[in-house]
């Protein structure tokens, strides 16, 4: 057993946190919570069982349904075990040091918190870096940080949808095409929300890293400048922004979903948006491979680009990916000419 400490969080959604050593001989000591006493004891029992089974890995969050004595009866619980960053390094150097460990729990209405597990992992990572054991730090930083988990980790995408409304199509287009974006005259939270939305809506991690880097360079070097978002008025004003039918269709899905005000729905729409974009890229790449030997397949490529609604972006992505493949590059060049002639006509 080692000396115990822990931490809390909330914003209307209950939460709890405690410290735990990694061996089976441990005890959980409550640091802070906004749960009723009975529910806190039940949650502590749930966490203790998980720890005994060795089912919790440092820094990796999990989501499970937990039965607690609160009106919601079953709630979704995100829980993550971690050590303070500087003590983690110290313990690695000196094996005899038994650094205190913590478990943070965020509770919501359902297991849908799994939709935001990666975002909550990042939220905990920031806590690991800034956490200090002094009570002063706990009161001034740790507790307020944990209590605002829902607003800061779950709601940014919802806030961006509500702020941009129909102008969201321009934001989706910028994210999909890796166009640089500059935000002006915005408060810190709005600027972070927009940045988070652009990152979440991009295909980062879903297309090859080399493709993404080349796209970023290509978009930065293109004649048109960065998209400028001016937040000085009640509605953001966008300059140098582009859009297409694909992004406008998905914008309507977001705006229609805004009536319910459910952040989990927005996240699901965003995942579906990226999934459809990836499917379209893969279809186009398949058509291009066929078109290297078949003129009819070349026409299929052209019709696909015309009808998919995002031909402008898809063509740029495949152009970068096929830059080192002579046959495919020739097909892309022909498609570019066709598309250019069509847009002029």
mmCIF file of N, CA and C in Angstrom, residues 35-166:
data_model
loop_
_atom_site.group_PDB
_atom_site.id
_atom_site.type_symbol
_atom_site.label_atom_id
_atom_site.label_comp_id
_atom_site.label_asym_id
_atom_site.label_seq_id
_atom_site.Cartn_x
_atom_site.Cartn_y
_atom_site.Cartn_z
ATOM 1 N N UNK A 35 -20.435 12.816 -6.581
ATOM 2 C CA UNK A 35 -21.447 11.754 -6.518
ATOM 3 C C UNK A 35 -22.024 11.667 -5.105
ATOM 4 N N UNK A 36 -23.284 11.236 -4.981
ATOM 5 C CA UNK A 36 -23.827 10.928 -3.649
ATOM 6 C C UNK A 36 -22.996 9.814 -3.005
ATOM 7 N N UNK A 37 -22.945 9.780 -1.673
ATOM 8 C CA UNK A 37 -22.068 8.856 -0.941
ATOM 9 C C UNK A 37 -22.291 7.394 -1.330
ATOM 10 N N UNK A 38 -23.564 6.980 -1.417
ATOM 11 C CA UNK A 38 -23.850 5.569 -1.729
ATOM 12 C C UNK A 38 -23.353 5.201 -3.119
ATOM 13 N N UNK A 39 -23.617 6.087 -4.095
ATOM 14 C CA UNK A 39 -23.185 5.827 -5.475
ATOM 15 C C UNK A 39 -21.661 5.820 -5.575
ATOM 16 N N UNK A 40 -21.010 6.671 -4.805
ATOM 17 C CA UNK A 40 -19.538 6.735 -4.826
ATOM 18 C C UNK A 40 -18.949 5.419 -4.322
ATOM 19 N N UNK A 41 -19.557 4.858 -3.273
ATOM 20 C CA UNK A 41 -19.087 3.574 -2.743
ATOM 21 C C UNK A 41 -19.253 2.475 -3.788
ATOM 22 N N UNK A 42 -20.376 2.484 -4.495
ATOM 23 C CA UNK A 42 -20.627 1.482 -5.548
ATOM 24 C C UNK A 42 -19.618 1.626 -6.687
ATOM 25 N N UNK A 43 -19.326 2.861 -7.060
ATOM 26 C CA UNK A 43 -18.363 3.097 -8.134
ATOM 27 C C UNK A 43 -16.965 2.646 -7.703
ATOM 28 N N UNK A 44 -16.620 2.925 -6.433
ATOM 29 C CA UNK A 44 -15.318 2.518 -5.921
ATOM 30 C C UNK A 44 -15.190 0.990 -5.962
ATOM 31 N N UNK A 45 -16.271 0.291 -5.623
ATOM 32 C CA UNK A 45 -16.271 -1.170 -5.666
ATOM 33 C C UNK A 45 -16.067 -1.675 -7.102
ATOM 34 N N UNK A 46 -16.736 -1.024 -8.068
ATOM 35 C CA UNK A 46 -16.612 -1.387 -9.485
ATOM 36 C C UNK A 46 -15.154 -1.222 -9.949
ATOM 37 N N UNK A 47 -14.550 -0.069 -9.589
ATOM 38 C CA UNK A 47 -13.173 0.211 -9.995
ATOM 39 C C UNK A 47 -12.210 -0.777 -9.337
ATOM 40 N N UNK A 48 -12.448 -1.094 -8.054
ATOM 41 C CA UNK A 48 -11.576 -2.033 -7.332
ATOM 42 C C UNK A 48 -11.568 -3.403 -8.009
ATOM 43 N N UNK A 49 -12.741 -3.862 -8.452
ATOM 44 C CA UNK A 49 -12.828 -5.169 -9.132
ATOM 45 C C UNK A 49 -12.019 -5.149 -10.429
ATOM 46 N N UNK A 50 -12.127 -4.029 -11.178
ATOM 47 C CA UNK A 50 -11.380 -3.917 -12.435
ATOM 48 C C UNK A 50 -9.869 -3.944 -12.177
ATOM 49 N N UNK A 51 -9.456 -3.273 -11.113
ATOM 50 C CA UNK A 51 -8.039 -3.225 -10.780
ATOM 51 C C UNK A 51 -7.522 -4.603 -10.357
ATOM 52 N N UNK A 52 -8.330 -5.314 -9.575
ATOM 53 C CA UNK A 52 -7.943 -6.652 -9.106
ATOM 54 C C UNK A 52 -7.750 -7.601 -10.286
ATOM 55 N N UNK A 53 -8.589 -7.449 -11.320
ATOM 56 C CA UNK A 53 -8.488 -8.319 -12.504
ATOM 57 C C UNK A 53 -7.353 -7.896 -13.430
ATOM 58 N N UNK A 54 -6.728 -6.753 -13.121
ATOM 59 C CA UNK A 54 -5.656 -6.244 -13.994
ATOM 60 C C UNK A 54 -6.180 -5.757 -15.319
ATOM 61 N N UNK A 55 -7.425 -5.258 -15.312
ATOM 62 C CA UNK A 55 -8.089 -4.872 -16.564
ATOM 63 C C UNK A 55 -7.927 -3.390 -16.894
ATOM 64 N N UNK A 56 -6.999 -2.710 -16.228
ATOM 65 C CA UNK A 56 -6.811 -1.282 -16.486
ATOM 66 C C UNK A 56 -5.346 -0.998 -16.778
ATOM 67 N N UNK A 57 -5.087 -0.410 -17.936
ATOM 68 C CA UNK A 57 -3.712 -0.110 -18.336
ATOM 69 C C UNK A 57 -3.459 1.389 -18.229
ATOM 70 N N UNK A 58 -2.260 1.724 -17.821
ATOM 71 C CA UNK A 58 -1.899 3.114 -17.566
ATOM 72 C C UNK A 58 -2.125 3.996 -18.798
ATOM 73 N N UNK A 59 -2.904 5.071 -18.603
ATOM 74 C CA UNK A 59 -3.103 6.059 -19.662
ATOM 75 C C UNK A 59 -4.105 5.684 -20.734
ATOM 76 N N UNK A 60 -4.700 4.472 -20.664
ATOM 77 C CA UNK A 60 -5.677 4.038 -21.679
ATOM 78 C C UNK A 60 -7.058 3.943 -21.042
ATOM 79 N N UNK A 61 -7.957 4.794 -21.485
ATOM 80 C CA UNK A 61 -9.300 4.818 -20.917
ATOM 81 C C UNK A 61 -10.164 3.663 -21.376
ATOM 82 N N UNK A 62 -11.150 3.321 -20.565
ATOM 83 C CA UNK A 62 -12.145 2.295 -20.893
ATOM 84 C C UNK A 62 -13.531 2.870 -20.652
ATOM 85 N N UNK A 63 -14.535 2.300 -21.306
ATOM 86 C CA UNK A 63 -15.916 2.725 -21.085
ATOM 87 C C UNK A 63 -16.760 1.494 -20.772
ATOM 88 N N UNK A 64 -17.567 1.589 -19.729
ATOM 89 C CA UNK A 64 -18.432 0.467 -19.335
ATOM 90 C C UNK A 64 -19.730 1.007 -18.763
ATOM 91 N N UNK A 65 -20.743 0.158 -18.746
ATOM 92 C CA UNK A 65 -22.021 0.505 -18.122
ATOM 93 C C UNK A 65 -21.956 0.107 -16.654
ATOM 94 N N UNK A 66 -22.343 1.030 -15.771
ATOM 95 C CA UNK A 66 -22.250 0.784 -14.332
ATOM 96 C C UNK A 66 -23.604 1.042 -13.679
ATOM 97 N N UNK A 67 -24.034 0.112 -12.828
ATOM 98 C CA UNK A 67 -25.280 0.300 -12.091
ATOM 99 C C UNK A 67 -25.006 1.027 -10.777
ATOM 100 N N UNK A 68 -25.587 2.225 -10.615
ATOM 101 C CA UNK A 68 -25.382 3.020 -9.402
ATOM 102 C C UNK A 68 -26.720 3.444 -8.805
ATOM 103 N N UNK A 69 -26.704 3.758 -7.524
ATOM 104 C CA UNK A 69 -27.933 4.180 -6.830
ATOM 105 C C UNK A 69 -28.227 5.659 -7.078
ATOM 106 N N UNK A 70 -28.375 5.997 -8.340
ATOM 107 C CA UNK A 70 -28.777 7.359 -8.727
ATOM 108 C C UNK A 70 -29.911 7.229 -9.727
ATOM 109 N N UNK A 71 -30.706 8.271 -9.939
ATOM 110 C CA UNK A 71 -31.921 8.165 -10.762
ATOM 111 C C UNK A 71 -31.722 7.531 -12.128
ATOM 112 N N UNK A 72 -30.530 7.729 -12.749
ATOM 113 C CA UNK A 72 -30.330 7.178 -14.095
ATOM 114 C C UNK A 72 -30.158 5.656 -14.084
ATOM 115 N N UNK A 73 -30.099 5.058 -12.916
ATOM 116 C CA UNK A 73 -29.884 3.627 -12.652
ATOM 117 C C UNK A 73 -28.649 3.041 -13.346
ATOM 118 N N UNK A 74 -28.548 3.057 -14.666
ATOM 119 C CA UNK A 74 -27.331 2.582 -15.321
ATOM 120 C C UNK A 74 -26.708 3.746 -16.061
ATOM 121 N N UNK A 75 -25.416 3.974 -15.834
ATOM 122 C CA UNK A 75 -24.758 5.092 -16.502
ATOM 123 C C UNK A 75 -23.529 4.587 -17.246
ATOM 124 N N UNK A 76 -23.109 5.361 -18.239
ATOM 125 C CA UNK A 76 -21.862 5.072 -18.929
ATOM 126 C C UNK A 76 -20.720 5.665 -18.128
ATOM 127 N N UNK A 77 -19.697 4.884 -17.898
ATOM 128 C CA UNK A 77 -18.566 5.344 -17.090
ATOM 129 C C UNK A 77 -17.277 5.225 -17.900
ATOM 130 N N UNK A 78 -16.622 6.364 -18.123
ATOM 131 C CA UNK A 78 -15.268 6.365 -18.677
ATOM 132 C C UNK A 78 -14.308 6.377 -17.487
ATOM 133 N N UNK A 79 -13.371 5.439 -17.460
ATOM 134 C CA UNK A 79 -12.414 5.430 -16.348
ATOM 135 C C UNK A 79 -11.004 5.215 -16.898
ATOM 136 N N UNK A 80 -10.049 5.889 -16.271
ATOM 137 C CA UNK A 80 -8.671 5.838 -16.747
ATOM 138 C C UNK A 80 -7.705 5.846 -15.566
ATOM 139 N N UNK A 81 -6.763 4.927 -15.584
ATOM 140 C CA UNK A 81 -5.742 4.851 -14.538
ATOM 141 C C UNK A 81 -4.479 5.543 -15.054
ATOM 142 N N UNK A 82 -3.851 6.346 -14.215
ATOM 143 C CA UNK A 82 -2.637 7.039 -14.651
ATOM 144 C C UNK A 82 -1.768 7.416 -13.468
ATOM 145 N N UNK A 83 -0.521 7.750 -13.778
ATOM 146 C CA UNK A 83 0.416 8.274 -12.793
ATOM 147 C C UNK A 83 0.800 9.687 -13.192
ATOM 148 N N UNK A 84 1.222 10.456 -12.204
ATOM 149 C CA UNK A 84 1.716 11.793 -12.475
ATOM 150 C C UNK A 84 2.938 11.695 -13.393
ATOM 151 N N UNK A 85 3.015 12.548 -14.408
ATOM 152 C CA UNK A 85 4.039 12.427 -15.446
ATOM 153 C C UNK A 85 5.463 12.413 -14.879
ATOM 154 N N UNK A 86 5.788 13.370 -14.016
ATOM 155 C CA UNK A 86 7.158 13.433 -13.491
ATOM 156 C C UNK A 86 7.477 12.250 -12.569
ATOM 157 N N UNK A 87 6.474 11.769 -11.801
ATOM 158 C CA UNK A 87 6.699 10.614 -10.921
ATOM 159 C C UNK A 87 6.822 9.322 -11.716
ATOM 160 N N UNK A 88 6.135 9.274 -12.867
ATOM 161 C CA UNK A 88 6.215 8.096 -13.729
ATOM 162 C C UNK A 88 7.652 7.923 -14.229
ATOM 163 N N UNK A 89 8.279 9.038 -14.628
ATOM 164 C CA UNK A 89 9.662 9.002 -15.106
ATOM 165 C C UNK A 89 10.611 8.627 -13.970
ATOM 166 N N UNK A 90 10.355 9.191 -12.784
ATOM 167 C CA UNK A 90 11.201 8.925 -11.622
ATOM 168 C C UNK A 90 11.132 7.451 -11.223
ATOM 169 N N UNK A 91 9.923 6.896 -11.238
ATOM 170 C CA UNK A 91 9.723 5.487 -10.865
ATOM 171 C C UNK A 91 10.427 4.563 -11.847
ATOM 172 N N UNK A 92 10.490 4.976 -13.124
ATOM 173 C CA UNK A 92 11.172 4.159 -14.131
ATOM 174 C C UNK A 92 12.680 4.129 -13.871
ATOM 175 N N UNK A 93 13.213 5.241 -13.366
ATOM 176 C CA UNK A 93 14.642 5.327 -13.085
ATOM 177 C C UNK A 93 15.003 4.606 -11.786
ATOM 178 N N UNK A 94 14.151 4.752 -10.787
ATOM 179 C CA UNK A 94 14.424 4.149 -9.487
ATOM 180 C C UNK A 94 13.305 3.163 -9.154
ATOM 181 N N UNK A 95 13.583 1.888 -9.374
ATOM 182 C CA UNK A 95 12.544 0.867 -9.282
ATOM 183 C C UNK A 95 11.935 0.731 -7.893
ATOM 184 N N UNK A 96 12.624 1.206 -6.861
ATOM 185 C CA UNK A 96 12.097 1.037 -5.512
ATOM 186 C C UNK A 96 11.082 2.114 -5.154
ATOM 187 N N UNK A 97 10.912 3.109 -6.025
ATOM 188 C CA UNK A 97 9.937 4.180 -5.741
ATOM 189 C C UNK A 97 8.534 3.686 -6.095
ATOM 190 N N UNK A 98 7.627 3.778 -5.141
ATOM 191 C CA UNK A 98 6.240 3.368 -5.383
ATOM 192 C C UNK A 98 5.400 4.623 -5.601
ATOM 193 N N UNK A 99 5.358 5.094 -6.854
ATOM 194 C CA UNK A 99 4.657 6.350 -7.164
ATOM 195 C C UNK A 99 3.156 6.147 -7.035
ATOM 196 N N UNK A 100 2.439 7.108 -6.454
ATOM 197 C CA UNK A 100 0.980 6.982 -6.351
ATOM 198 C C UNK A 100 0.326 6.946 -7.726
ATOM 199 N N UNK A 101 -0.738 6.177 -7.820
ATOM 200 C CA UNK A 101 -1.491 6.084 -9.076
ATOM 201 C C UNK A 101 -2.912 6.573 -8.841
ATOM 202 N N UNK A 102 -3.543 7.028 -9.923
ATOM 203 C CA UNK A 102 -4.876 7.618 -9.813
ATOM 204 C C UNK A 102 -5.832 6.955 -10.797
ATOM 205 N N UNK A 103 -7.099 6.987 -10.443
ATOM 206 C CA UNK A 103 -8.149 6.593 -11.383
ATOM 207 C C UNK A 103 -9.155 7.743 -11.447
ATOM 208 N N UNK A 104 -9.398 8.232 -12.653
ATOM 209 C CA UNK A 104 -10.413 9.270 -12.850
ATOM 210 C C UNK A 104 -11.608 8.637 -13.538
ATOM 211 N N UNK A 105 -12.798 8.966 -13.064
ATOM 212 C CA UNK A 105 -14.030 8.448 -13.677
ATOM 213 C C UNK A 105 -14.919 9.616 -14.121
ATOM 214 N N UNK A 106 -15.403 9.560 -15.334
ATOM 215 C CA UNK A 106 -16.382 10.516 -15.837
ATOM 216 C C UNK A 106 -17.671 9.746 -16.116
ATOM 217 N N UNK A 107 -18.784 10.217 -15.570
ATOM 218 C CA UNK A 107 -20.048 9.502 -15.740
ATOM 219 C C UNK A 107 -21.006 10.294 -16.616
ATOM 220 N N UNK A 108 -21.645 9.592 -17.554
ATOM 221 C CA UNK A 108 -22.641 10.217 -18.420
ATOM 222 C C UNK A 108 -23.886 9.362 -18.505
ATOM 223 N N UNK A 109 -24.812 9.774 -19.356
ATOM 224 C CA UNK A 109 -26.113 9.115 -19.412
ATOM 225 C C UNK A 109 -26.116 7.741 -20.032
ATOM 226 N N UNK A 110 -25.084 7.399 -20.801
ATOM 227 C CA UNK A 110 -25.077 6.094 -21.468
ATOM 228 C C UNK A 110 -23.648 5.724 -21.833
ATOM 229 N N UNK A 111 -23.513 4.539 -22.452
ATOM 230 C CA UNK A 111 -22.178 4.090 -22.869
ATOM 231 C C UNK A 111 -21.698 4.819 -24.115
ATOM 232 N N UNK A 112 -22.458 5.804 -24.587
ATOM 233 C CA UNK A 112 -22.041 6.547 -25.775
ATOM 234 C C UNK A 112 -20.741 7.308 -25.544
ATOM 235 N N UNK A 113 -20.312 7.421 -24.267
ATOM 236 C CA UNK A 113 -19.035 8.071 -23.992
ATOM 237 C C UNK A 113 -17.906 7.380 -24.767
ATOM 238 N N UNK A 114 -18.121 6.124 -25.192
ATOM 239 C CA UNK A 114 -17.104 5.420 -25.966
ATOM 240 C C UNK A 114 -16.806 6.159 -27.261
ATOM 241 N N UNK A 115 -17.805 6.908 -27.761
ATOM 242 C CA UNK A 115 -17.629 7.703 -28.970
ATOM 243 C C UNK A 115 -16.516 8.726 -28.772
ATOM 244 N N UNK A 116 -16.334 9.185 -27.560
ATOM 245 C CA UNK A 116 -15.359 10.234 -27.267
ATOM 246 C C UNK A 116 -14.176 9.707 -26.446
ATOM 247 N N UNK A 117 -13.928 8.401 -26.498
ATOM 248 C CA UNK A 117 -12.882 7.829 -25.640
ATOM 249 C C UNK A 117 -11.509 8.445 -25.936
ATOM 250 N N UNK A 118 -11.179 8.625 -27.208
ATOM 251 C CA UNK A 118 -9.870 9.189 -27.550
ATOM 252 C C UNK A 118 -9.740 10.629 -27.078
ATOM 253 N N UNK A 119 -10.854 11.398 -27.190
ATOM 254 C CA UNK A 119 -10.830 12.782 -26.718
ATOM 255 C C UNK A 119 -10.614 12.834 -25.204
ATOM 256 N N UNK A 120 -11.269 11.900 -24.496
ATOM 257 C CA UNK A 120 -11.117 11.869 -23.042
ATOM 258 C C UNK A 120 -9.724 11.384 -22.641
ATOM 259 N N UNK A 121 -9.132 10.488 -23.441
ATOM 260 C CA UNK A 121 -7.747 10.073 -23.183
ATOM 261 C C UNK A 121 -6.814 11.287 -23.271
ATOM 262 N N UNK A 122 -7.033 12.132 -24.275
ATOM 263 C CA UNK A 122 -6.211 13.346 -24.421
ATOM 264 C C UNK A 122 -6.440 14.285 -23.244
ATOM 265 N N UNK A 123 -7.669 14.330 -22.781
ATOM 266 C CA UNK A 123 -8.008 15.198 -21.646
ATOM 267 C C UNK A 123 -7.249 14.752 -20.398
ATOM 268 N N UNK A 124 -7.162 13.449 -20.195
ATOM 269 C CA UNK A 124 -6.427 12.901 -19.056
ATOM 270 C C UNK A 124 -4.928 13.136 -19.225
ATOM 271 N N UNK A 125 -4.433 13.048 -20.453
ATOM 272 C CA UNK A 125 -3.008 13.272 -20.713
ATOM 273 C C UNK A 125 -2.580 14.660 -20.243
ATOM 274 N N UNK A 126 -3.418 15.644 -20.510
ATOM 275 C CA UNK A 126 -3.128 17.014 -20.076
ATOM 276 C C UNK A 126 -3.106 17.091 -18.549
ATOM 277 N N UNK A 127 -3.999 16.338 -17.912
ATOM 278 C CA UNK A 127 -4.039 16.311 -16.444
ATOM 279 C C UNK A 127 -2.770 15.694 -15.887
ATOM 280 N N UNK A 128 -2.284 14.618 -16.512
ATOM 281 C CA UNK A 128 -1.062 13.947 -16.062
ATOM 282 C C UNK A 128 0.114 14.910 -16.020
ATOM 283 N N UNK A 129 0.199 15.740 -17.041
ATOM 284 C CA UNK A 129 1.331 16.662 -17.158
ATOM 285 C C UNK A 129 1.253 17.756 -16.096
ATOM 286 N N UNK A 130 0.033 18.220 -15.820
ATOM 287 C CA UNK A 130 -0.123 19.383 -14.939
ATOM 288 C C UNK A 130 -0.418 19.043 -13.479
ATOM 289 N N UNK A 131 -0.717 17.779 -13.214
ATOM 290 C CA UNK A 131 -1.102 17.403 -11.853
ATOM 291 C C UNK A 131 0.062 17.513 -10.882
ATOM 292 N N UNK A 132 -0.180 18.152 -9.770
ATOM 293 C CA UNK A 132 0.785 18.175 -8.672
ATOM 294 C C UNK A 132 0.021 17.841 -7.404
ATOM 295 N N UNK A 133 0.703 17.276 -6.435
ATOM 296 C CA UNK A 133 0.009 16.761 -5.258
ATOM 297 C C UNK A 133 -0.373 17.843 -4.249
ATOM 298 N N UNK A 134 0.184 19.052 -4.425
ATOM 299 C CA UNK A 134 -0.121 20.095 -3.454
ATOM 300 C C UNK A 134 -1.602 20.433 -3.472
ATOM 301 N N UNK A 135 -2.173 20.658 -2.300
ATOM 302 C CA UNK A 135 -3.593 20.970 -2.191
ATOM 303 C C UNK A 135 -3.946 22.239 -2.960
ATOM 304 N N UNK A 136 -3.010 23.202 -2.961
ATOM 305 C CA UNK A 136 -3.257 24.468 -3.667
ATOM 306 C C UNK A 136 -3.495 24.215 -5.150
ATOM 307 N N UNK A 137 -2.654 23.365 -5.751
ATOM 308 C CA UNK A 137 -2.797 23.036 -7.162
ATOM 309 C C UNK A 137 -4.102 22.293 -7.415
ATOM 310 N N UNK A 138 -4.467 21.432 -6.467
ATOM 311 C CA UNK A 138 -5.712 20.676 -6.590
ATOM 312 C C UNK A 138 -6.913 21.602 -6.682
ATOM 313 N N UNK A 139 -6.960 22.575 -5.795
ATOM 314 C CA UNK A 139 -8.119 23.467 -5.741
ATOM 315 C C UNK A 139 -8.157 24.444 -6.900
ATOM 316 N N UNK A 140 -6.976 24.917 -7.336
ATOM 317 C CA UNK A 140 -6.955 25.951 -8.366
ATOM 318 C C UNK A 140 -6.957 25.396 -9.779
ATOM 319 N N UNK A 141 -6.419 24.185 -9.975
ATOM 320 C CA UNK A 141 -6.329 23.651 -11.336
ATOM 321 C C UNK A 141 -7.058 22.326 -11.531
ATOM 322 N N UNK A 142 -6.697 21.332 -10.690
ATOM 323 C CA UNK A 142 -7.178 19.973 -10.949
ATOM 324 C C UNK A 142 -8.696 19.858 -10.852
ATOM 325 N N UNK A 143 -9.274 20.296 -9.745
ATOM 326 C CA UNK A 143 -10.724 20.143 -9.574
ATOM 327 C C UNK A 143 -11.524 20.908 -10.634
ATOM 328 N N UNK A 144 -11.214 22.201 -10.891
ATOM 329 C CA UNK A 144 -11.955 22.906 -11.953
ATOM 330 C C UNK A 144 -11.778 22.242 -13.321
ATOM 331 N N UNK A 145 -10.575 21.740 -13.591
ATOM 332 C CA UNK A 145 -10.307 21.078 -14.877
ATOM 333 C C UNK A 145 -11.176 19.840 -15.034
ATOM 334 N N UNK A 146 -11.256 19.036 -13.974
ATOM 335 C CA UNK A 146 -12.056 17.816 -14.048
ATOM 336 C C UNK A 146 -13.549 18.110 -14.119
ATOM 337 N N UNK A 147 -13.982 19.147 -13.415
ATOM 338 C CA UNK A 147 -15.410 19.467 -13.405
ATOM 339 C C UNK A 147 -15.906 19.981 -14.762
ATOM 340 N N UNK A 148 -14.988 20.442 -15.594
ATOM 341 C CA UNK A 148 -15.403 20.979 -16.904
ATOM 342 C C UNK A 148 -15.181 19.977 -18.037
ATOM 343 N N UNK A 149 -15.050 18.681 -17.677
ATOM 344 C CA UNK A 149 -14.733 17.677 -18.697
ATOM 345 C C UNK A 149 -15.776 17.615 -19.810
ATOM 346 N N UNK A 150 -17.051 17.708 -19.453
ATOM 347 C CA UNK A 150 -18.093 17.542 -20.463
ATOM 348 C C UNK A 150 -18.072 18.697 -21.464
ATOM 349 N N UNK A 151 -17.972 19.924 -20.946
ATOM 350 C CA UNK A 151 -17.933 21.114 -21.810
ATOM 351 C C UNK A 151 -16.703 21.103 -22.703
ATOM 352 N N UNK A 152 -15.559 20.717 -22.145
ATOM 353 C CA UNK A 152 -14.295 20.841 -22.873
ATOM 354 C C UNK A 152 -13.988 19.672 -23.797
ATOM 355 N N UNK A 153 -14.399 18.462 -23.423
ATOM 356 C CA UNK A 153 -14.032 17.285 -24.215
ATOM 357 C C UNK A 153 -15.163 16.783 -25.113
ATOM 358 N N UNK A 154 -16.414 17.023 -24.727
ATOM 359 C CA UNK A 154 -17.544 16.429 -25.452
ATOM 360 C C UNK A 154 -18.264 17.440 -26.361
ATOM 361 N N UNK A 155 -18.344 18.692 -25.940
ATOM 362 C CA UNK A 155 -19.225 19.660 -26.620
ATOM 363 C C UNK A 155 -18.619 20.519 -27.734
ATOM 364 N N UNK A 156 -17.285 20.537 -27.973
ATOM 365 C CA UNK A 156 -16.750 21.450 -28.993
ATOM 366 C C UNK A 156 -17.377 21.315 -30.375
ATOM 367 N N UNK A 157 -17.598 20.083 -30.870
ATOM 368 C CA UNK A 157 -18.162 19.903 -32.212
ATOM 369 C C UNK A 157 -19.579 20.464 -32.272
ATOM 370 N N UNK A 158 -20.349 20.218 -31.228
ATOM 371 C CA UNK A 158 -21.712 20.753 -31.157
ATOM 372 C C UNK A 158 -21.697 22.283 -31.189
ATOM 373 N N UNK A 159 -20.776 22.900 -30.453
ATOM 374 C CA UNK A 159 -20.701 24.366 -30.424
ATOM 375 C C UNK A 159 -20.344 24.925 -31.796
ATOM 376 N N UNK A 160 -19.437 24.248 -32.518
ATOM 377 C CA UNK A 160 -19.048 24.712 -33.856
ATOM 378 C C UNK A 160 -20.235 24.635 -34.817
ATOM 379 N N UNK A 161 -20.983 23.536 -34.752
ATOM 380 C CA UNK A 161 -22.177 23.394 -35.619
ATOM 381 C C UNK A 161 -23.167 24.523 -35.344
ATOM 382 N N UNK A 162 -23.411 24.797 -34.067
ATOM 383 C CA UNK A 162 -24.373 25.843 -33.703
ATOM 384 C C UNK A 162 -23.880 27.230 -34.091
ATOM 385 N N UNK A 163 -22.558 27.437 -34.075
ATOM 386 C CA UNK A 163 -21.996 28.744 -34.426
ATOM 387 C C UNK A 163 -22.022 28.976 -35.933
ATOM 388 N N UNK A 164 -21.643 27.979 -36.727
ATOM 389 C CA UNK A 164 -21.486 28.178 -38.171
ATOM 390 C C UNK A 164 -22.770 27.939 -38.955
ATOM 391 N N UNK A 165 -23.652 27.072 -38.456
ATOM 392 C CA UNK A 165 -24.897 26.757 -39.167
ATOM 393 C C UNK A 165 -24.584 26.374 -40.626
ATOM 394 N N UNK A 166 -25.189 27.049 -41.600
ATOM 395 C CA UNK A 166 -25.014 26.651 -43.004
ATOM 396 C C UNK A 166 -23.614 26.924 -43.540
#
